mmCIF file of C-alpha atoms and ligand atoms in Angstrom:
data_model
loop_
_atom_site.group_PDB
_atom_site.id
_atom_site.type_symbol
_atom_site.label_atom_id
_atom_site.label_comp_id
_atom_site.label_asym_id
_atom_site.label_seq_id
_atom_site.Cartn_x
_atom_site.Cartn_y
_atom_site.Cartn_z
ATOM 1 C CA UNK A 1 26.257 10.673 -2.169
ATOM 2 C CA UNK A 2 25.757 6.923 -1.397
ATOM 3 C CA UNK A 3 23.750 3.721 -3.197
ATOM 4 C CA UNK A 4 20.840 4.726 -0.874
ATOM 5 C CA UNK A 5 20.855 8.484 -1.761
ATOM 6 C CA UNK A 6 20.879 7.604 -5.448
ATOM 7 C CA UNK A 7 18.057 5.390 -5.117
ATOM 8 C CA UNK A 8 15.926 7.509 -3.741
ATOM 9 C CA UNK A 9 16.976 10.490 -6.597
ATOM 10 C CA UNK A 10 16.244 7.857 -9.126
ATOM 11 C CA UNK A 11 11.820 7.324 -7.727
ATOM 12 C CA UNK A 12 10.022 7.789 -11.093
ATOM 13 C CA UNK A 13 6.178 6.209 -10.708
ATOM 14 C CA UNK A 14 5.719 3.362 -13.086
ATOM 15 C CA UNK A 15 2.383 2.896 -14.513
ATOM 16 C CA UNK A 16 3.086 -0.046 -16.787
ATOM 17 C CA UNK A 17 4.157 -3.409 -15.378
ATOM 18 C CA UNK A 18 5.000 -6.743 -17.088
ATOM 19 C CA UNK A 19 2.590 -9.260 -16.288
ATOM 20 C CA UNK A 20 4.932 -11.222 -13.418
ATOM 21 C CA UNK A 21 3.639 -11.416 -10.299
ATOM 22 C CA UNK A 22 5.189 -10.121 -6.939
ATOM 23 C CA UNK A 23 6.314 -13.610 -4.781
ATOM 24 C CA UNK A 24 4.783 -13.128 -1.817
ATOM 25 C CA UNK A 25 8.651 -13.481 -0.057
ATOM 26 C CA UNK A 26 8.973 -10.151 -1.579
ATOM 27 C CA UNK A 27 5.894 -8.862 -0.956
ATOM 28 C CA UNK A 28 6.851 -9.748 2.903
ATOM 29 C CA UNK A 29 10.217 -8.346 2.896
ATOM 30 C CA UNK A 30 8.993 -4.933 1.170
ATOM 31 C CA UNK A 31 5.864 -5.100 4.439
ATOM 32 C CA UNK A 32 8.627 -5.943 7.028
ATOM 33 C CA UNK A 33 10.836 -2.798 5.656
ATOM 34 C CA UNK A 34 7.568 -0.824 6.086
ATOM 35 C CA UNK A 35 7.158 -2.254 9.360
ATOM 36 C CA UNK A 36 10.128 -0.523 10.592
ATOM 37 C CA UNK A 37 9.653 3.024 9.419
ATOM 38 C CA UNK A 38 9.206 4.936 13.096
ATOM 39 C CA UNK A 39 5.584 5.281 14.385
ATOM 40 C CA UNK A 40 4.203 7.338 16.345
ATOM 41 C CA UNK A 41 4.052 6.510 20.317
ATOM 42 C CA UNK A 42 4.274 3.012 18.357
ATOM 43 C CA UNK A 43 0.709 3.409 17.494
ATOM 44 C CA UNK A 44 1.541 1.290 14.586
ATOM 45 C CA UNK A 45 -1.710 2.017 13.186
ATOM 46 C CA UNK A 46 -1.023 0.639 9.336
ATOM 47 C CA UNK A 47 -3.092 -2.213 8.140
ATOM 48 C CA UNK A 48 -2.113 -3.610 4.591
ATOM 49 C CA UNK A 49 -4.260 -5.480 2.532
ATOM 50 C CA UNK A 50 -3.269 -7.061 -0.504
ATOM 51 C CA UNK A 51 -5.411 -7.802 -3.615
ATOM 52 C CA UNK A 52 -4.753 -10.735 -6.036
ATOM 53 C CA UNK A 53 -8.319 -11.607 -6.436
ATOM 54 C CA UNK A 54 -8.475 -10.476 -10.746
ATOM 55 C CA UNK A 55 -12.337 -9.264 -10.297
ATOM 56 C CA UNK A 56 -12.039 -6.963 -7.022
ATOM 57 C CA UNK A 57 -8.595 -5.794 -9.072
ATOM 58 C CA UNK A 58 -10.838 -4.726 -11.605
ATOM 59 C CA UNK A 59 -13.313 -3.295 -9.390
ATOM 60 C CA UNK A 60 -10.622 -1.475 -7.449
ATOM 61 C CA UNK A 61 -9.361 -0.061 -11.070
ATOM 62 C CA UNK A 62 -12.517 0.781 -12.071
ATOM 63 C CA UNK A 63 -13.420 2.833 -9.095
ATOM 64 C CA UNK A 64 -10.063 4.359 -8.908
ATOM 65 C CA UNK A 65 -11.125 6.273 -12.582
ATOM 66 C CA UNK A 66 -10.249 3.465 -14.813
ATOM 67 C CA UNK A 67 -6.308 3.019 -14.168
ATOM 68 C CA UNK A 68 -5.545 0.210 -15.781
ATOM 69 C CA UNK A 69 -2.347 -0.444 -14.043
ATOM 70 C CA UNK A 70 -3.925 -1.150 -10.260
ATOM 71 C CA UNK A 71 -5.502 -4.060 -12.372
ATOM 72 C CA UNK A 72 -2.140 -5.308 -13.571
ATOM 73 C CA UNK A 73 0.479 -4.388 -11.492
ATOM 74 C CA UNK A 74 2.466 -7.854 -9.775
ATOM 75 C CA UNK A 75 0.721 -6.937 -6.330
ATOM 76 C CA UNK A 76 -1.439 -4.293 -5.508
ATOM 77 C CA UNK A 77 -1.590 -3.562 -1.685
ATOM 78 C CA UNK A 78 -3.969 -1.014 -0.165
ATOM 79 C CA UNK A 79 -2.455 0.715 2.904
ATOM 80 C CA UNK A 80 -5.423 1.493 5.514
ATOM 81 C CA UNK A 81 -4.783 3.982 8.376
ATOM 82 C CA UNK A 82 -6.391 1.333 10.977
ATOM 83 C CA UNK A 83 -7.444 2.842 14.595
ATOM 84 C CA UNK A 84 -8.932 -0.370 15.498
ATOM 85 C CA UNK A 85 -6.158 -2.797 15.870
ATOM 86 C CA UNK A 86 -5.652 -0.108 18.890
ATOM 87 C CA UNK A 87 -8.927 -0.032 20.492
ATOM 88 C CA UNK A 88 -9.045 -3.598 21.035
ATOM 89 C CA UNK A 89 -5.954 -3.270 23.000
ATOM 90 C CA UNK A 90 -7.212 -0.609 24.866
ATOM 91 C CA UNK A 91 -10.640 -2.513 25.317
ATOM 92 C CA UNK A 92 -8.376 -5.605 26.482
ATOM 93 C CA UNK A 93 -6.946 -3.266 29.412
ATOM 94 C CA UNK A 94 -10.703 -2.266 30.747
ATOM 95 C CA UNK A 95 -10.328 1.300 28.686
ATOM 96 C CA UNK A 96 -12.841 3.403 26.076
ATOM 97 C CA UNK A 97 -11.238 3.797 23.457
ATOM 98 C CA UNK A 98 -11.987 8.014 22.453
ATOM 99 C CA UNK A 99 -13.339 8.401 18.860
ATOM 100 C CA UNK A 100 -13.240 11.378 16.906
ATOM 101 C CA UNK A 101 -9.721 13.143 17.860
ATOM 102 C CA UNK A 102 -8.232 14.779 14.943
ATOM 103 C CA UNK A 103 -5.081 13.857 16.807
ATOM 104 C CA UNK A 104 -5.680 10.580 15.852
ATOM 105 C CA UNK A 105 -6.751 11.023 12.651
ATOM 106 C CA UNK A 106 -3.155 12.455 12.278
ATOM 107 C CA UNK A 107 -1.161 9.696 14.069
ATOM 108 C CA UNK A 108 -2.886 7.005 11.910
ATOM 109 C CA UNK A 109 -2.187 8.755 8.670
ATOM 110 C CA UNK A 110 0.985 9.465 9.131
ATOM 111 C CA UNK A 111 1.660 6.281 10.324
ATOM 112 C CA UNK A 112 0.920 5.027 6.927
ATOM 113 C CA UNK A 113 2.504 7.542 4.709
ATOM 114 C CA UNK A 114 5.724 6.661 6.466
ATOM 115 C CA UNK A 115 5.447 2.612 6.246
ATOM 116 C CA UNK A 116 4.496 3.148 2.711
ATOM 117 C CA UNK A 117 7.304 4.851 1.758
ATOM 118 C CA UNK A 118 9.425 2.477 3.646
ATOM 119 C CA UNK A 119 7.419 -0.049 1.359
ATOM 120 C CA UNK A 120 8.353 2.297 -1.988
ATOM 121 C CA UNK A 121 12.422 2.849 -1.197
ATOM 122 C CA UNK A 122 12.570 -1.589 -0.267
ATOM 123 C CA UNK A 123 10.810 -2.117 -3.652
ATOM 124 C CA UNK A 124 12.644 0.280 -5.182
ATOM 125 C CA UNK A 125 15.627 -1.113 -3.832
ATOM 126 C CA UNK A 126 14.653 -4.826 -5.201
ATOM 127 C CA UNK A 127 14.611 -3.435 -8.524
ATOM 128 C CA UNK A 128 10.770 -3.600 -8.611
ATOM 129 C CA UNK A 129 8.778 -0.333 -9.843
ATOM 130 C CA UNK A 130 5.385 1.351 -7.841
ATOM 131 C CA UNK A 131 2.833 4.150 -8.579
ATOM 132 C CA UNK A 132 0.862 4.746 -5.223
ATOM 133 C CA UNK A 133 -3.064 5.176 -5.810
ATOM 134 C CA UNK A 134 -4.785 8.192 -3.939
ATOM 135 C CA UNK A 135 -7.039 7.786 -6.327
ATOM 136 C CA UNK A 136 -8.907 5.011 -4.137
ATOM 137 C CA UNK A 137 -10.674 7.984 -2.210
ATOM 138 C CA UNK A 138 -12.809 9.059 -5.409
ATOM 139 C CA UNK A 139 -15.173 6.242 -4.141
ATOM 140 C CA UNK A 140 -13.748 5.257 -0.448
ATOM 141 C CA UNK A 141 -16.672 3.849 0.884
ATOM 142 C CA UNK A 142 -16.768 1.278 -2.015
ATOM 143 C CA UNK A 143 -13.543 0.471 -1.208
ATOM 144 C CA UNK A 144 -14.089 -0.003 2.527
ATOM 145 C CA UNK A 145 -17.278 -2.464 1.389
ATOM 146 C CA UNK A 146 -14.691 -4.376 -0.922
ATOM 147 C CA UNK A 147 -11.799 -4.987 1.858
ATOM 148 C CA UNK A 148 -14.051 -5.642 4.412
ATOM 149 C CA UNK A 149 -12.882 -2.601 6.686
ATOM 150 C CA UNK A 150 -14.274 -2.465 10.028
ATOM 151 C CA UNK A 151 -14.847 1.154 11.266
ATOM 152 C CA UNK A 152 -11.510 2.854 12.759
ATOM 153 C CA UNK A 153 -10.166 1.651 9.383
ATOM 154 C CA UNK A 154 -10.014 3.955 6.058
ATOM 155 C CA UNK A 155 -8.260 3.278 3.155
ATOM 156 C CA UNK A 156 -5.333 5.976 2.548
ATOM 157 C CA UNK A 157 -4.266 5.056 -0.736
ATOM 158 C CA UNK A 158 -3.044 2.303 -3.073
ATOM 159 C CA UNK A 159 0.154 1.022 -4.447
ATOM 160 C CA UNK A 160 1.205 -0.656 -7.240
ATOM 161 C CA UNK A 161 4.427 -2.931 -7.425
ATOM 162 C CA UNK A 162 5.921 -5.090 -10.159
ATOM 163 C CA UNK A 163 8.534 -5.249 -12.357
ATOM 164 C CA UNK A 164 8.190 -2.205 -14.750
ATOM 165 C CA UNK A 165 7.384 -2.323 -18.507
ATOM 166 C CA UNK A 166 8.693 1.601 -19.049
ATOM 167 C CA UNK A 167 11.977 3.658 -17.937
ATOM 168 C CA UNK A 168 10.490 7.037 -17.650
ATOM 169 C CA UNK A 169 12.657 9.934 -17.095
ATOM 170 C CA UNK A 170 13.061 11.326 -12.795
ATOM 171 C CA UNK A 171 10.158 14.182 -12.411
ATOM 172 C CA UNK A 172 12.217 17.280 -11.149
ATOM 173 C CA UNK A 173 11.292 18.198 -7.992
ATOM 174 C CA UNK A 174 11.199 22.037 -7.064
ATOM 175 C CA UNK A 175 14.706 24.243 -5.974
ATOM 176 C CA UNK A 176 16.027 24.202 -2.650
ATOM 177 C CA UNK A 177 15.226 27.661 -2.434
ATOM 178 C CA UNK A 178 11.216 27.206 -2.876
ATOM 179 C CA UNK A 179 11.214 24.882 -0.070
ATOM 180 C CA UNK A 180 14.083 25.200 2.280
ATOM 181 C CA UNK A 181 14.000 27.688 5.124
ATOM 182 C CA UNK A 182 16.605 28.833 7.070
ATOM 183 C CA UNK A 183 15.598 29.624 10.320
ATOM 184 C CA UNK A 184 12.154 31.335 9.150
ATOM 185 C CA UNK A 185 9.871 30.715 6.473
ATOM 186 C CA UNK A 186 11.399 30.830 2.601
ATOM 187 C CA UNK A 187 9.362 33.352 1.650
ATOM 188 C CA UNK A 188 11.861 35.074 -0.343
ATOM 189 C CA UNK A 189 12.545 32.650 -2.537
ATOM 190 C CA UNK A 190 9.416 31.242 -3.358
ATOM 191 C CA UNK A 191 7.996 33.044 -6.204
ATOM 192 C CA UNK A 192 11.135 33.031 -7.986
ATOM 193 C CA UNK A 193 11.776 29.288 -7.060
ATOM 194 C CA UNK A 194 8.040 28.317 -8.567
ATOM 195 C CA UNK A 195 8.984 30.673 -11.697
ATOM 196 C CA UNK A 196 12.429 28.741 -12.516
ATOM 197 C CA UNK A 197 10.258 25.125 -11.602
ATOM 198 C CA UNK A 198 7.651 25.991 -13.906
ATOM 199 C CA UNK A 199 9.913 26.609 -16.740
ATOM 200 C CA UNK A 200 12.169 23.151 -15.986
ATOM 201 C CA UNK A 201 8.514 20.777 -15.448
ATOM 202 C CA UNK A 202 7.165 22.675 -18.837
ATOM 203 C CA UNK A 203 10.651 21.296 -20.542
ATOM 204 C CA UNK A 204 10.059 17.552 -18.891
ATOM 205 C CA UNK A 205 6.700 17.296 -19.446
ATOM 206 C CA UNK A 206 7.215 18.522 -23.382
ATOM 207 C CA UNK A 207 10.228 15.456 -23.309
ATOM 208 C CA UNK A 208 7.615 13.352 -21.954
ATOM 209 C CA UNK A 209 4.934 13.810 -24.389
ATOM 210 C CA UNK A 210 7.213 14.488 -27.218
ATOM 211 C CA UNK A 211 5.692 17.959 -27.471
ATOM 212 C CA UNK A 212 1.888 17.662 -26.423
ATOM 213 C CA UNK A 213 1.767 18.633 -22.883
ATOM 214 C CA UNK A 214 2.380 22.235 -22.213
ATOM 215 C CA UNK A 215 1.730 22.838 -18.970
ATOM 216 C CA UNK A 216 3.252 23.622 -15.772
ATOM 217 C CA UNK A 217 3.438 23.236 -12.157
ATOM 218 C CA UNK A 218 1.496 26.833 -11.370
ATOM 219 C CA UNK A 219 -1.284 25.549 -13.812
ATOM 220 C CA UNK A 220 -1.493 22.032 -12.121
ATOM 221 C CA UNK A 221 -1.484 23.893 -9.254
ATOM 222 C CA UNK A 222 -4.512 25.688 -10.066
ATOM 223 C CA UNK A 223 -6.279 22.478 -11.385
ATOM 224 C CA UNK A 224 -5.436 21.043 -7.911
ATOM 225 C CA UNK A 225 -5.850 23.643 -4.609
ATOM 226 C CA UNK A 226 -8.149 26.014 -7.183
ATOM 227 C CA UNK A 227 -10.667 23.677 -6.979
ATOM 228 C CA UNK A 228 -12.627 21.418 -3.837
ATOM 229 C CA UNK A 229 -11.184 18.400 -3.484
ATOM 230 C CA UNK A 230 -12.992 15.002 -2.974
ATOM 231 C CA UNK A 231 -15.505 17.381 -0.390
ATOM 232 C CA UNK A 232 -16.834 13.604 0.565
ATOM 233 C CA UNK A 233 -13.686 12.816 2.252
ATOM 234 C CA UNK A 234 -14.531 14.503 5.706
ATOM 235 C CA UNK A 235 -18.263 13.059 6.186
ATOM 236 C CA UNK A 236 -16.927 9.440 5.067
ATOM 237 C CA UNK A 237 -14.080 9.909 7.482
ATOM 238 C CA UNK A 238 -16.427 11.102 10.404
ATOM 239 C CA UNK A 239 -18.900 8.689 9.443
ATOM 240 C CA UNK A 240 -16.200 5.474 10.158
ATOM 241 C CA UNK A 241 -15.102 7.383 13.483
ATOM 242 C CA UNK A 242 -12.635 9.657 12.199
ATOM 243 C CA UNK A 243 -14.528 12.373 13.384
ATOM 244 C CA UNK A 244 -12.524 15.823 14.055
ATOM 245 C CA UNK A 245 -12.877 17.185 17.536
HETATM 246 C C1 FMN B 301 -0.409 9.722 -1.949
HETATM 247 C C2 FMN B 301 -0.179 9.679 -3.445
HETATM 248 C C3 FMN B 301 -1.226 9.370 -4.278
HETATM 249 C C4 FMN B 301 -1.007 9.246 -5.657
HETATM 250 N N1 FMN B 301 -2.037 8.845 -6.469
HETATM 251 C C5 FMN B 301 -1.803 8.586 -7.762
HETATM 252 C C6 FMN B 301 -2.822 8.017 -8.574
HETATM 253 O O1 FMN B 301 -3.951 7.791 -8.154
HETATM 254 N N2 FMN B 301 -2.508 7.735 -9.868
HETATM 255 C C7 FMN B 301 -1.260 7.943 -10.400
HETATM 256 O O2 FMN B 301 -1.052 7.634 -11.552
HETATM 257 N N3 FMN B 301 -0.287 8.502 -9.643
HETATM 258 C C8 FMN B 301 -0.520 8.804 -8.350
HETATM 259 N N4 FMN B 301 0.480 9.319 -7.556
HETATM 260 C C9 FMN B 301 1.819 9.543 -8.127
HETATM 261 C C10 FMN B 301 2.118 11.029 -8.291
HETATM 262 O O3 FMN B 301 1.418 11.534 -9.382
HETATM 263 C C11 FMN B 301 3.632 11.158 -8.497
HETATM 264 O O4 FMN B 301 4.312 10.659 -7.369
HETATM 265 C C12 FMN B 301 4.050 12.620 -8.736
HETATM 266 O O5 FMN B 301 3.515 13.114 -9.924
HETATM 267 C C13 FMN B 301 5.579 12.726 -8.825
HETATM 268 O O6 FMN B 301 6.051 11.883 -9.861
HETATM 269 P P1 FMN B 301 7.111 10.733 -9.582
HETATM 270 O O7 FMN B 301 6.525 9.802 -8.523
HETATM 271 O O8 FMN B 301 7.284 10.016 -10.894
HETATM 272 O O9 FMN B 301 8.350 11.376 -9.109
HETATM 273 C C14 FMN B 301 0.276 9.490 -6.204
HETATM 274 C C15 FMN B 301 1.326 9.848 -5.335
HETATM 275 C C16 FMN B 301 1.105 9.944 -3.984
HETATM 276 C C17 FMN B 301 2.255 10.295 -3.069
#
């Protein structure tokens, strides 16, 4: 165990921030630790934009289902998976750049989950707090219209930073044995391991809530995969030229 092990054992989202906002030295340190997260073929295909504006907050709160804290966190940046950054270089060089690849689609996003989380263990690190914001694709192409993105640009998700108003407890994560294969798939283990995990998230979440949340991860499970999710995403995507051939 070292300082950066523990940190990263110690994430917990925040969701309530003091009022102070992020100085934008900070805000460019966290982006240049993001920066450097590998990419692939150094695609580099993360565009960050960051919204101080108090009415688009507001709007971006609203149509992220009313969470109050994207509206009042010290900086709320919204990390875009951005494909066109790269087809102007290609244009520059007398190519066409080739919509639609699911490859692509791939490259950019996980481009972006990685800076991001670069983004979260730097904040982290600074002492600041951050709850990331999928919940941005409920209305994407609202968002898109609000930041301006050109197509070859879709908003992956949010994230809040600031200096946090709460000191919740560390979410356990599931057992080694649920998700750690060796040599084949940990098959074996994986009933058991969800069994044991449901029990230990029932006893957080019941710490949490002080008793009024009895659930677990099989149920949120079910709530989550039992269910369509956001079935808009793939004809938004397709329709900014995120197409999947
Ligand atoms: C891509 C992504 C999107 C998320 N979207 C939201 C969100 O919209 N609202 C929210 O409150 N938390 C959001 N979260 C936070 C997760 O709920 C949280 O990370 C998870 O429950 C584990 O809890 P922990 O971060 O406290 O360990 C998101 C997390 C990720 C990675």
């Amino acid at each position: 165990m070292n300082e950066t092990c523990r940190l990263l054992k110690a994430h917990r989202s925040i969701r309530k921030f003091t009022g102070q906002t992020v100085p934008d030295a900070v805000v460019e340190e966290v982006l240049r630790c993001g920066q450097a997260a590998a990419t692939s073929s150094n695609l580099q295909a993360v565009t960050v934009i960051r919204v101080r504006d108090a009415a688009r907050r507001e709007q971006l709160a609203a149509l992220a289902g009313g969470q109050d804290y994207v509206a009042s966190a010290g900086a709320f940046l919204v990390f875009c998976a951005d494909l066109n950054r790269a087809r102007l270089a290609c244009e520059s060089q007398g190519g066409t750049f080739c919509e639609d690849m699911t490859e692509h689609f791939i490259l950019a996003t996980v481009d972006v989950a990685l800076a991001a989380q670069n983004c979260v263990v730097a904040a982290e690190s600074l002492g600041l707090g951050v709850c990331y914001i999928g919940a941005l694709r409920n209305a994407p192409q609202a968002v898109a219209d609000l930041l301006d993105l050109p197509r070859l640009v879709y908003p992956v998700f949010g994230l809040c930073v600031g200096t946090p108003a709460q000191d919740p407890e560390v979410k356990p994560r599931l057992p080694l044995g649920a998700v750690l294969g060796e040599e084949v798939y940990p098959a074996a283990g994986m009933m058991a391991g969800i069994r044991t995990y449901d029990e230990e998230i029932r006893a957080y979440y019941r710490r949490r809530t002080g008793g009024t949340k009895d659930s677990c991860w099989s149920l949120e499970m079910k709530a989550l995969v039992g269910r369509e999710a956001r079935p808009h995403m793939r004809g938004f995507l397709a329709g900014r030229g995120f197409g999947m051939k």
